[in-house]
mmCIF file of N, CA and C in Angstrom:
data_model
loop_
_atom_site.group_PDB
_atom_site.id
_atom_site.type_symbol
_atom_site.label_atom_id
_atom_site.label_comp_id
_atom_site.label_asym_id
_atom_site.label_seq_id
_atom_site.Cartn_x
_atom_site.Cartn_y
_atom_site.Cartn_z
ATOM 1 N N UNK A 1 -68.804 12.266 -32.352
ATOM 2 C CA UNK A 1 -68.226 11.363 -32.684
ATOM 3 C C UNK A 1 -68.587 10.092 -31.761
ATOM 4 N N UNK A 2 -68.840 8.621 -32.237
ATOM 5 C CA UNK A 2 -68.892 7.708 -31.495
ATOM 6 C C UNK A 2 -67.908 6.472 -31.504
ATOM 7 N N UNK A 3 -67.508 6.357 -32.572
ATOM 8 C CA UNK A 3 -66.596 5.093 -32.403
ATOM 9 C C UNK A 3 -65.351 5.509 -33.123
ATOM 10 N N UNK A 4 -64.449 5.692 -32.342
ATOM 11 C CA UNK A 4 -63.087 6.344 -32.932
ATOM 12 C C UNK A 4 -61.977 5.935 -32.030
ATOM 13 N N UNK A 5 -60.743 6.322 -32.647
ATOM 14 C CA UNK A 5 -59.505 6.218 -31.894
ATOM 15 C C UNK A 5 -58.916 7.535 -31.740
ATOM 16 N N UNK A 6 -58.036 7.835 -30.472
ATOM 17 C CA UNK A 6 -57.501 9.045 -29.895
ATOM 18 C C UNK A 6 -56.207 8.636 -29.845
ATOM 19 N N UNK A 7 -55.113 9.280 -30.383
ATOM 20 C CA UNK A 7 -53.685 8.978 -30.250
ATOM 21 C C UNK A 7 -52.814 10.100 -30.089
ATOM 22 N N UNK A 8 -52.090 10.029 -28.669
ATOM 23 C CA UNK A 8 -51.078 11.367 -28.723
ATOM 24 C C UNK A 8 -49.753 10.804 -28.228
ATOM 25 N N UNK A 9 -48.764 11.666 -28.163
ATOM 26 C CA UNK A 9 -47.476 11.245 -27.642
ATOM 27 C C UNK A 9 -47.657 12.616 -26.635
ATOM 28 N N UNK A 10 -47.571 11.855 -25.298
ATOM 29 C CA UNK A 10 -47.592 12.814 -24.174
ATOM 30 C C UNK A 10 -46.307 12.481 -23.127
ATOM 31 N N UNK A 11 -45.906 13.935 -22.724
ATOM 32 C CA UNK A 11 -44.774 13.867 -21.595
ATOM 33 C C UNK A 11 -45.202 14.094 -20.132
ATOM 34 N N UNK A 12 -45.594 13.626 -19.507
ATOM 35 C CA UNK A 12 -45.794 14.056 -18.210
ATOM 36 C C UNK A 12 -44.700 14.657 -17.177
ATOM 37 N N UNK A 13 -45.222 16.074 -17.000
ATOM 38 C CA UNK A 13 -44.338 16.384 -16.022
ATOM 39 C C UNK A 13 -44.681 16.659 -14.377
ATOM 40 N N UNK A 14 -44.220 15.871 -13.551
ATOM 41 C CA UNK A 14 -44.640 15.886 -12.478
ATOM 42 C C UNK A 14 -46.166 15.788 -11.870
ATOM 43 N N UNK A 15 -46.953 14.859 -12.737
ATOM 44 C CA UNK A 15 -48.236 14.698 -12.635
ATOM 45 C C UNK A 15 -48.693 13.098 -11.457
ATOM 46 N N UNK A 16 -49.765 13.358 -11.124
ATOM 47 C CA UNK A 16 -50.235 12.312 -10.183
ATOM 48 C C UNK A 16 -50.743 11.391 -11.367
ATOM 49 N N UNK A 17 -51.616 11.788 -12.373
ATOM 50 C CA UNK A 17 -51.810 11.038 -13.402
ATOM 51 C C UNK A 17 -52.212 11.924 -14.488
ATOM 52 N N UNK A 18 -51.969 11.319 -15.929
ATOM 53 C CA UNK A 18 -51.896 11.905 -17.205
ATOM 54 C C UNK A 18 -52.315 10.923 -17.814
ATOM 55 N N UNK A 19 -53.033 11.640 -18.922
ATOM 56 C CA UNK A 19 -53.612 10.760 -20.274
ATOM 57 C C UNK A 19 -54.195 11.326 -21.206
ATOM 58 N N UNK A 20 -55.070 10.448 -22.078
ATOM 59 C CA UNK A 20 -55.762 11.125 -23.050
ATOM 60 C C UNK A 20 -57.264 10.739 -22.661
ATOM 61 N N UNK A 21 -58.048 11.357 -23.482
ATOM 62 C CA UNK A 21 -59.814 10.610 -23.279
ATOM 63 C C UNK A 21 -60.309 10.630 -24.520
ATOM 64 N N UNK A 22 -61.313 9.775 -24.496
ATOM 65 C CA UNK A 22 -62.202 9.786 -25.511
ATOM 66 C C UNK A 22 -63.775 9.818 -25.097
ATOM 67 N N UNK A 23 -64.919 10.079 -26.092
ATOM 68 C CA UNK A 23 -65.846 10.255 -25.765
ATOM 69 C C UNK A 23 -66.340 11.371 -24.440
ATOM 70 N N UNK A 24 -65.791 12.457 -24.773
ATOM 71 C CA UNK A 24 -65.794 13.649 -23.732
ATOM 72 C C UNK A 24 -67.096 14.451 -23.859
ATOM 73 N N UNK A 25 -67.475 14.423 -22.889
ATOM 74 C CA UNK A 25 -69.013 15.420 -22.678
ATOM 75 C C UNK A 25 -68.995 16.147 -21.752
ATOM 76 N N UNK A 26 -67.731 16.398 -21.039
ATOM 77 C CA UNK A 26 -67.668 17.623 -20.192
ATOM 78 C C UNK A 26 -66.348 17.091 -19.348
ATOM 79 N N UNK A 27 -65.945 17.828 -18.431
ATOM 80 C CA UNK A 27 -64.843 17.969 -17.265
ATOM 81 C C UNK A 27 -65.096 16.474 -16.424
ATOM 82 N N UNK A 28 -66.276 16.090 -16.346
ATOM 83 C CA UNK A 28 -66.684 14.889 -15.294
ATOM 84 C C UNK A 28 -67.349 13.752 -16.058
ATOM 85 N N UNK A 29 -67.200 13.602 -17.586
ATOM 86 C CA UNK A 29 -67.689 12.527 -18.201
ATOM 87 C C UNK A 29 -66.934 12.087 -19.060
ATOM 88 N N UNK A 30 -66.408 11.157 -19.463
ATOM 89 C CA UNK A 30 -65.572 10.629 -20.382
ATOM 90 C C UNK A 30 -65.013 9.086 -20.076
ATOM 91 N N UNK A 31 -64.235 8.483 -21.032
ATOM 92 C CA UNK A 31 -63.153 7.573 -20.816
ATOM 93 C C UNK A 31 -61.841 8.189 -21.091
ATOM 94 N N UNK A 32 -60.837 7.516 -20.041
ATOM 95 C CA UNK A 32 -59.400 7.901 -20.389
ATOM 96 C C UNK A 32 -58.671 6.534 -19.942
ATOM 97 N N UNK A 33 -57.466 6.668 -20.701
ATOM 98 C CA UNK A 33 -56.203 5.775 -20.698
ATOM 99 C C UNK A 33 -55.301 6.959 -19.675
ATOM 100 N N UNK A 34 -54.961 6.292 -18.797
ATOM 101 C CA UNK A 34 -53.940 7.151 -17.821
ATOM 102 C C UNK A 34 -52.775 6.516 -17.353
ATOM 103 N N UNK A 35 -51.689 7.421 -17.199
ATOM 104 C CA UNK A 35 -50.555 6.822 -16.427
ATOM 105 C C UNK A 35 -50.744 7.354 -15.181
ATOM 106 N N UNK A 36 -50.993 6.500 -14.118
ATOM 107 C CA UNK A 36 -51.384 6.613 -12.858
ATOM 108 C C UNK A 36 -50.232 6.599 -11.994
ATOM 109 N N UNK A 37 -50.458 7.202 -10.591
ATOM 110 C CA UNK A 37 -49.604 7.347 -9.542
ATOM 111 C C UNK A 37 -49.210 5.985 -9.256
ATOM 112 N N UNK A 38 -48.085 5.372 -8.648
ATOM 113 C CA UNK A 38 -47.899 4.338 -8.245
ATOM 114 C C UNK A 38 -47.157 3.252 -9.303
ATOM 115 N N UNK A 39 -47.039 3.821 -10.450
ATOM 116 C CA UNK A 39 -46.567 3.101 -11.764
ATOM 117 C C UNK A 39 -47.663 2.029 -12.314
ATOM 118 N N UNK A 40 -48.796 2.794 -12.477
ATOM 119 C CA UNK A 40 -49.863 2.093 -13.139
ATOM 120 C C UNK A 40 -50.387 2.519 -14.463
ATOM 121 N N UNK A 41 -50.817 1.752 -15.527
ATOM 122 C CA UNK A 41 -51.659 2.321 -16.618
ATOM 123 C C UNK A 41 -53.145 1.830 -15.895
ATOM 124 N N UNK A 42 -53.902 2.725 -16.126
ATOM 125 C CA UNK A 42 -55.492 2.767 -16.190
ATOM 126 C C UNK A 42 -56.321 2.902 -17.066
ATOM 127 N N UNK A 43 -57.395 2.169 -17.398
ATOM 128 C CA UNK A 43 -58.348 2.749 -18.394
ATOM 129 C C UNK A 43 -59.816 2.799 -17.401
ATOM 130 N N UNK A 44 -60.112 4.383 -17.296
ATOM 131 C CA UNK A 44 -61.054 4.520 -16.492
ATOM 132 C C UNK A 44 -62.243 5.256 -17.392
ATOM 133 N N UNK A 45 -63.375 4.989 -16.363
ATOM 134 C CA UNK A 45 -64.784 5.794 -16.852
ATOM 135 C C UNK A 45 -64.749 6.810 -15.780
ATOM 136 N N UNK A 46 -65.020 8.047 -16.090
ATOM 137 C CA UNK A 46 -65.520 8.999 -15.589
ATOM 138 C C UNK A 46 -67.014 9.678 -15.682
ATOM 139 N N UNK A 47 -67.464 9.311 -14.833
ATOM 140 C CA UNK A 47 -69.134 9.543 -15.205
ATOM 141 C C UNK A 47 -69.700 10.346 -13.835
ATOM 142 N N UNK A 48 -69.167 11.606 -13.645
ATOM 143 C CA UNK A 48 -69.200 12.131 -12.098
ATOM 144 C C UNK A 48 -68.282 11.562 -11.064
ATOM 145 N N UNK A 49 -68.064 10.285 -11.153
ATOM 146 C CA UNK A 49 -67.045 9.387 -10.035
ATOM 147 C C UNK A 49 -66.323 8.710 -11.198
ATOM 148 N N UNK A 50 -65.338 8.207 -10.456
ATOM 149 C CA UNK A 50 -64.268 7.353 -11.289
ATOM 150 C C UNK A 50 -64.304 6.114 -11.096
ATOM 151 N N UNK A 51 -64.576 5.151 -12.271
ATOM 152 C CA UNK A 51 -64.425 3.692 -12.219
ATOM 153 C C UNK A 51 -63.415 3.283 -12.913
ATOM 154 N N UNK A 52 -62.380 2.741 -12.360
ATOM 155 C CA UNK A 52 -61.618 1.819 -12.790
ATOM 156 C C UNK A 52 -61.928 0.596 -13.813
ATOM 157 N N UNK A 53 -61.701 0.815 -15.044
ATOM 158 C CA UNK A 53 -62.369 -0.429 -15.957
ATOM 159 C C UNK A 53 -60.974 -1.389 -16.111
ATOM 160 N N UNK A 54 -59.960 -1.246 -16.210
ATOM 161 C CA UNK A 54 -58.919 -2.085 -16.373
ATOM 162 C C UNK A 54 -57.624 -1.448 -15.776
ATOM 163 N N UNK A 55 -56.612 -2.359 -15.516
ATOM 164 C CA UNK A 55 -55.405 -1.483 -14.811
ATOM 165 C C UNK A 55 -54.076 -2.610 -14.763
ATOM 166 N N UNK A 56 -53.140 -2.319 -15.140
ATOM 167 C CA UNK A 56 -51.554 -3.058 -15.264
ATOM 168 C C UNK A 56 -50.670 -2.244 -14.758
ATOM 169 N N UNK A 57 -49.949 -3.145 -14.115
ATOM 170 C CA UNK A 57 -48.482 -2.300 -13.671
ATOM 171 C C UNK A 57 -48.011 -1.697 -14.954
ATOM 172 N N UNK A 58 -47.204 -0.628 -14.717
ATOM 173 C CA UNK A 58 -46.495 0.131 -16.011
ATOM 174 C C UNK A 58 -45.609 1.179 -15.453
ATOM 175 N N UNK A 59 -44.500 0.909 -15.094
ATOM 176 C CA UNK A 59 -43.358 2.050 -14.587
ATOM 177 C C UNK A 59 -43.299 3.250 -15.274
ATOM 178 N N UNK A 60 -44.034 3.927 -15.168
ATOM 179 C CA UNK A 60 -43.773 5.272 -16.377
ATOM 180 C C UNK A 60 -43.069 6.527 -15.193
ATOM 181 N N UNK A 61 -42.476 7.201 -16.261
ATOM 182 C CA UNK A 61 -41.440 8.091 -15.421
ATOM 183 C C UNK A 61 -41.870 9.613 -15.957
ATOM 184 N N UNK A 62 -41.476 10.315 -15.172
ATOM 185 C CA UNK A 62 -41.940 12.157 -15.625
ATOM 186 C C UNK A 62 -40.732 12.189 -16.649
ATOM 187 N N UNK A 63 -41.202 13.109 -17.249
ATOM 188 C CA UNK A 63 -40.215 13.897 -18.639
ATOM 189 C C UNK A 63 -39.787 12.645 -19.629
ATOM 190 N N UNK A 64 -40.832 11.658 -19.669
ATOM 191 C CA UNK A 64 -40.428 10.663 -20.763
ATOM 192 C C UNK A 64 -41.741 10.839 -21.597
ATOM 193 N N UNK A 65 -41.682 10.878 -22.895
ATOM 194 C CA UNK A 65 -42.658 10.536 -23.823
ATOM 195 C C UNK A 65 -43.338 9.172 -23.883
ATOM 196 N N UNK A 66 -44.613 9.292 -23.931
ATOM 197 C CA UNK A 66 -45.211 7.771 -24.119
ATOM 198 C C UNK A 66 -46.438 8.210 -25.237
ATOM 199 N N UNK A 67 -46.494 7.158 -25.875
ATOM 200 C CA UNK A 67 -47.455 7.309 -27.161
ATOM 201 C C UNK A 67 -48.657 6.177 -26.785
ATOM 202 N N UNK A 68 -49.711 7.180 -26.046
ATOM 203 C CA UNK A 68 -50.990 6.297 -26.143
ATOM 204 C C UNK A 68 -52.410 6.549 -27.130
ATOM 205 N N UNK A 69 -52.855 5.242 -27.043
ATOM 206 C CA UNK A 69 -54.139 5.439 -27.795
ATOM 207 C C UNK A 69 -55.322 4.682 -27.117
ATOM 208 N N UNK A 70 -56.442 5.451 -27.138
ATOM 209 C CA UNK A 70 -57.633 4.980 -26.477
ATOM 210 C C UNK A 70 -58.637 4.771 -27.666
ATOM 211 N N UNK A 71 -59.188 3.505 -27.713
ATOM 212 C CA UNK A 71 -60.346 3.227 -29.075
ATOM 213 C C UNK A 71 -61.385 2.794 -28.451
ATOM 214 N N UNK A 72 -62.633 3.562 -28.677
ATOM 215 C CA UNK A 72 -64.065 3.533 -28.245
ATOM 216 C C UNK A 72 -64.781 2.931 -29.289
ATOM 217 N N UNK A 73 -65.519 1.445 -29.587
ATOM 218 C CA UNK A 73 -66.279 1.026 -30.408
ATOM 219 C C UNK A 73 -67.462 0.239 -29.727
ATOM 220 N N UNK A 74 -68.591 0.922 -29.906
ATOM 221 C CA UNK A 74 -69.766 0.450 -29.367
ATOM 222 C C UNK A 74 -69.506 0.508 -27.681
ATOM 223 N N UNK A 75 -69.744 -0.589 -27.242
ATOM 224 C CA UNK A 75 -69.276 -0.689 -25.285
ATOM 225 C C UNK A 75 -67.938 -0.974 -25.327
ATOM 226 N N UNK A 76 -67.122 -1.214 -26.176
ATOM 227 C CA UNK A 76 -65.689 -2.020 -26.038
ATOM 228 C C UNK A 76 -64.797 -0.820 -26.055
ATOM 229 N N UNK A 77 -63.822 -0.715 -25.046
ATOM 230 C CA UNK A 77 -62.924 0.409 -24.804
ATOM 231 C C UNK A 77 -61.711 -0.410 -24.822
ATOM 232 N N UNK A 78 -60.780 0.239 -25.464
ATOM 233 C CA UNK A 78 -59.050 -0.227 -25.755
ATOM 234 C C UNK A 78 -57.967 0.809 -25.426
ATOM 235 N N UNK A 79 -56.967 0.279 -24.310
ATOM 236 C CA UNK A 79 -56.175 1.417 -24.505
ATOM 237 C C UNK A 79 -54.710 0.908 -24.614
ATOM 238 N N UNK A 80 -53.969 1.386 -25.410
ATOM 239 C CA UNK A 80 -52.628 0.917 -25.772
ATOM 240 C C UNK A 80 -51.694 1.843 -25.225
ATOM 241 N N UNK A 81 -50.474 1.314 -25.000
ATOM 242 C CA UNK A 81 -49.428 2.224 -24.362
ATOM 243 C C UNK A 81 -48.511 1.772 -25.414
ATOM 244 N N UNK A 82 -47.447 2.742 -26.356
ATOM 245 C CA UNK A 82 -46.643 2.049 -27.036
ATOM 246 C C UNK A 82 -45.351 1.450 -26.206
ATOM 247 N N UNK A 83 -45.404 0.256 -26.369
ATOM 248 C CA UNK A 83 -43.956 -0.455 -25.770
ATOM 249 C C UNK A 83 -44.490 -0.879 -24.335
ATOM 250 N N UNK A 84 -45.888 -0.717 -24.066
ATOM 251 C CA UNK A 84 -46.620 -1.177 -22.782
ATOM 252 C C UNK A 84 -47.726 -2.114 -22.920
ATOM 253 N N UNK A 85 -48.176 -2.190 -21.797
ATOM 254 C CA UNK A 85 -49.538 -2.987 -21.756
ATOM 255 C C UNK A 85 -50.843 -2.505 -22.654
ATOM 256 N N UNK A 86 -51.620 -3.422 -23.030
ATOM 257 C CA UNK A 86 -52.885 -3.258 -23.730
ATOM 258 C C UNK A 86 -53.873 -3.382 -22.676
ATOM 259 N N UNK A 87 -54.864 -2.375 -22.525
ATOM 260 C CA UNK A 87 -56.131 -2.765 -21.444
ATOM 261 C C UNK A 87 -57.361 -2.644 -22.440
ATOM 262 N N UNK A 88 -58.275 -3.776 -22.068
ATOM 263 C CA UNK A 88 -59.461 -3.921 -22.706
ATOM 264 C C UNK A 88 -60.458 -3.871 -21.580
ATOM 265 N N UNK A 89 -61.980 -3.353 -22.056
ATOM 266 C CA UNK A 89 -62.874 -3.238 -21.023
ATOM 267 C C UNK A 89 -64.090 -3.366 -21.751
ATOM 268 N N UNK A 90 -65.375 -3.671 -21.368
ATOM 269 C CA UNK A 90 -66.506 -3.343 -21.943
ATOM 270 C C UNK A 90 -67.298 -2.593 -20.995
ATOM 271 N N UNK A 91 -68.387 -1.618 -21.601
ATOM 272 C CA UNK A 91 -69.073 -1.097 -20.708
ATOM 273 C C UNK A 91 -70.439 -0.631 -20.856
ATOM 274 N N UNK A 92 -71.594 -2.080 -21.357
ATOM 275 C CA UNK A 92 -72.614 -1.929 -21.593
ATOM 276 C C UNK A 92 -73.643 -1.186 -20.863
ATOM 277 N N UNK A 93 -74.573 -0.463 -21.805
ATOM 278 C CA UNK A 93 -75.566 0.395 -21.212
ATOM 279 C C UNK A 93 -74.857 1.810 -20.646
ATOM 280 N N UNK A 94 -73.845 2.035 -21.111
ATOM 281 C CA UNK A 94 -73.014 3.468 -20.631
ATOM 282 C C UNK A 94 -73.787 4.547 -21.085
ATOM 283 N N UNK A 95 -73.999 5.758 -20.622
ATOM 284 C CA UNK A 95 -74.608 6.997 -21.313
ATOM 285 C C UNK A 95 -73.382 7.618 -22.130
ATOM 286 N N UNK A 96 -72.237 6.945 -22.052
ATOM 287 C CA UNK A 96 -71.268 7.750 -22.770
ATOM 288 C C UNK A 96 -70.893 7.023 -23.950
ATOM 289 N N UNK A 97 -72.034 7.431 -24.825
ATOM 290 C CA UNK A 97 -71.697 6.725 -26.234
ATOM 291 C C UNK A 97 -71.241 7.408 -27.547
ATOM 292 N N UNK A 98 -70.854 8.878 -27.197
ATOM 293 C CA UNK A 98 -70.339 9.718 -28.148
ATOM 294 C C UNK A 98 -69.809 10.858 -27.600
ATOM 295 N N UNK A 99 -69.070 11.757 -28.130
ATOM 296 C CA UNK A 99 -68.276 12.801 -27.656
ATOM 297 C C UNK A 99 -66.969 13.369 -28.140
ATOM 298 N N UNK A 100 -66.146 14.020 -27.553
ATOM 299 C CA UNK A 100 -64.791 14.794 -28.043
ATOM 300 C C UNK A 100 -63.831 13.933 -27.596
ATOM 301 N N UNK A 101 -62.596 14.578 -27.757
ATOM 302 C CA UNK A 101 -61.389 13.867 -27.420
ATOM 303 C C UNK A 101 -60.741 15.006 -26.545
ATOM 304 N N UNK A 102 -59.720 14.424 -25.672
ATOM 305 C CA UNK A 102 -59.001 15.426 -24.837
ATOM 306 C C UNK A 102 -57.506 14.881 -23.867
ATOM 307 N N UNK A 103 -57.124 15.852 -23.189
ATOM 308 C CA UNK A 103 -56.236 15.059 -22.356
ATOM 309 C C UNK A 103 -56.635 15.247 -21.161
ATOM 310 N N UNK A 104 -56.163 14.620 -20.036
ATOM 311 C CA UNK A 104 -56.513 14.521 -18.649
ATOM 312 C C UNK A 104 -55.221 14.566 -17.825
ATOM 313 N N UNK A 105 -55.332 15.304 -16.876
ATOM 314 C CA UNK A 105 -53.937 15.699 -16.088
ATOM 315 C C UNK A 105 -54.659 16.009 -14.501
ATOM 316 N N UNK A 106 -53.876 15.369 -13.557
ATOM 317 C CA UNK A 106 -54.370 15.917 -12.416
ATOM 318 C C UNK A 106 -53.056 16.245 -11.273
ATOM 319 N N UNK A 107 -52.890 17.364 -10.991
ATOM 320 C CA UNK A 107 -51.698 17.852 -10.343
ATOM 321 C C UNK A 107 -50.381 17.795 -10.786
ATOM 322 N N UNK A 108 -50.484 18.302 -12.010
ATOM 323 C CA UNK A 108 -49.104 18.629 -12.667
ATOM 324 C C UNK A 108 -49.553 19.128 -14.076
ATOM 325 N N UNK A 109 -48.575 19.003 -14.688
ATOM 326 C CA UNK A 109 -48.840 19.224 -16.316
ATOM 327 C C UNK A 109 -48.296 18.146 -17.052
ATOM 328 N N UNK A 110 -48.584 18.335 -18.433
ATOM 329 C CA UNK A 110 -48.200 17.561 -19.519
ATOM 330 C C UNK A 110 -47.804 18.189 -20.862
ATOM 331 N N UNK A 111 -46.786 17.553 -21.475
ATOM 332 C CA UNK A 111 -46.691 18.110 -22.794
ATOM 333 C C UNK A 111 -47.341 17.217 -23.722
ATOM 334 N N UNK A 112 -47.592 17.729 -25.087
ATOM 335 C CA UNK A 112 -48.036 17.015 -26.141
ATOM 336 C C UNK A 112 -47.872 18.056 -27.626
ATOM 337 N N UNK A 113 -47.623 17.287 -28.583
ATOM 338 C CA UNK A 113 -47.566 18.009 -30.007
ATOM 339 C C UNK A 113 -48.843 18.360 -30.555
ATOM 340 N N UNK A 114 -49.584 17.001 -30.470
ATOM 341 C CA UNK A 114 -50.632 16.961 -31.334
ATOM 342 C C UNK A 114 -51.443 15.585 -30.625
ATOM 343 N N UNK A 115 -52.877 15.834 -31.044
ATOM 344 C CA UNK A 115 -53.644 14.664 -30.557
ATOM 345 C C UNK A 115 -54.391 14.372 -31.998
ATOM 346 N N UNK A 116 -54.611 13.045 -32.399
ATOM 347 C CA UNK A 116 -55.193 12.699 -33.742
ATOM 348 C C UNK A 116 -56.544 11.910 -33.109
ATOM 349 N N UNK A 117 -57.305 11.888 -34.174
ATOM 350 C CA UNK A 117 -58.709 11.261 -33.781
ATOM 351 C C UNK A 117 -58.796 10.332 -35.216
ATOM 352 N N UNK A 118 -58.978 9.124 -35.435
ATOM 353 C CA UNK A 118 -59.330 8.309 -36.599
ATOM 354 C C UNK A 118 -60.265 7.207 -36.362
ATOM 355 N N UNK A 119 -60.973 6.772 -37.300
ATOM 356 C CA UNK A 119 -62.174 6.292 -37.408
ATOM 357 C C UNK A 119 -61.613 4.785 -36.841
ATOM 358 N N UNK A 120 -62.642 4.458 -35.903
ATOM 359 C CA UNK A 120 -62.425 2.768 -34.918
ATOM 360 C C UNK A 120 -62.323 1.827 -36.151
#
C-alpha cells in the first residue's frame, strides 16, 4: 500500500509510548503516531533510528481509549487524535513509500479491538 489512512482506537496500559503505524516495512521502518512519555503526541519516522517529525503536548492517560488516525499521501504524513492535536509533516525523498499497517508499543501493552485501512 502507498497512500492510505490507518485508524484504531487504542488503550495504552502502562506504556512508555504507544500508537499506530503506516508504511510498515519491518520492526525498524515505519511512520507512526504515538502517545509518548511525558504527555506528548508525536509523529515519528523510524528508519533504523527514530526521527521526530512533529510533536505537541497531549496529556494522555493509561487505561483511557484514544482514537488515532495516521494518513500517508506522497511525502505528506498527518496524525490525528480525536479530541486532541493534529500533527503534520513532510518527508521528501524517504525510502518509506509503501508498506503495511500496525501497532507500536514500548515497555507495556495496549488494547485495541480493530485496525482500519482506507484510501487516503
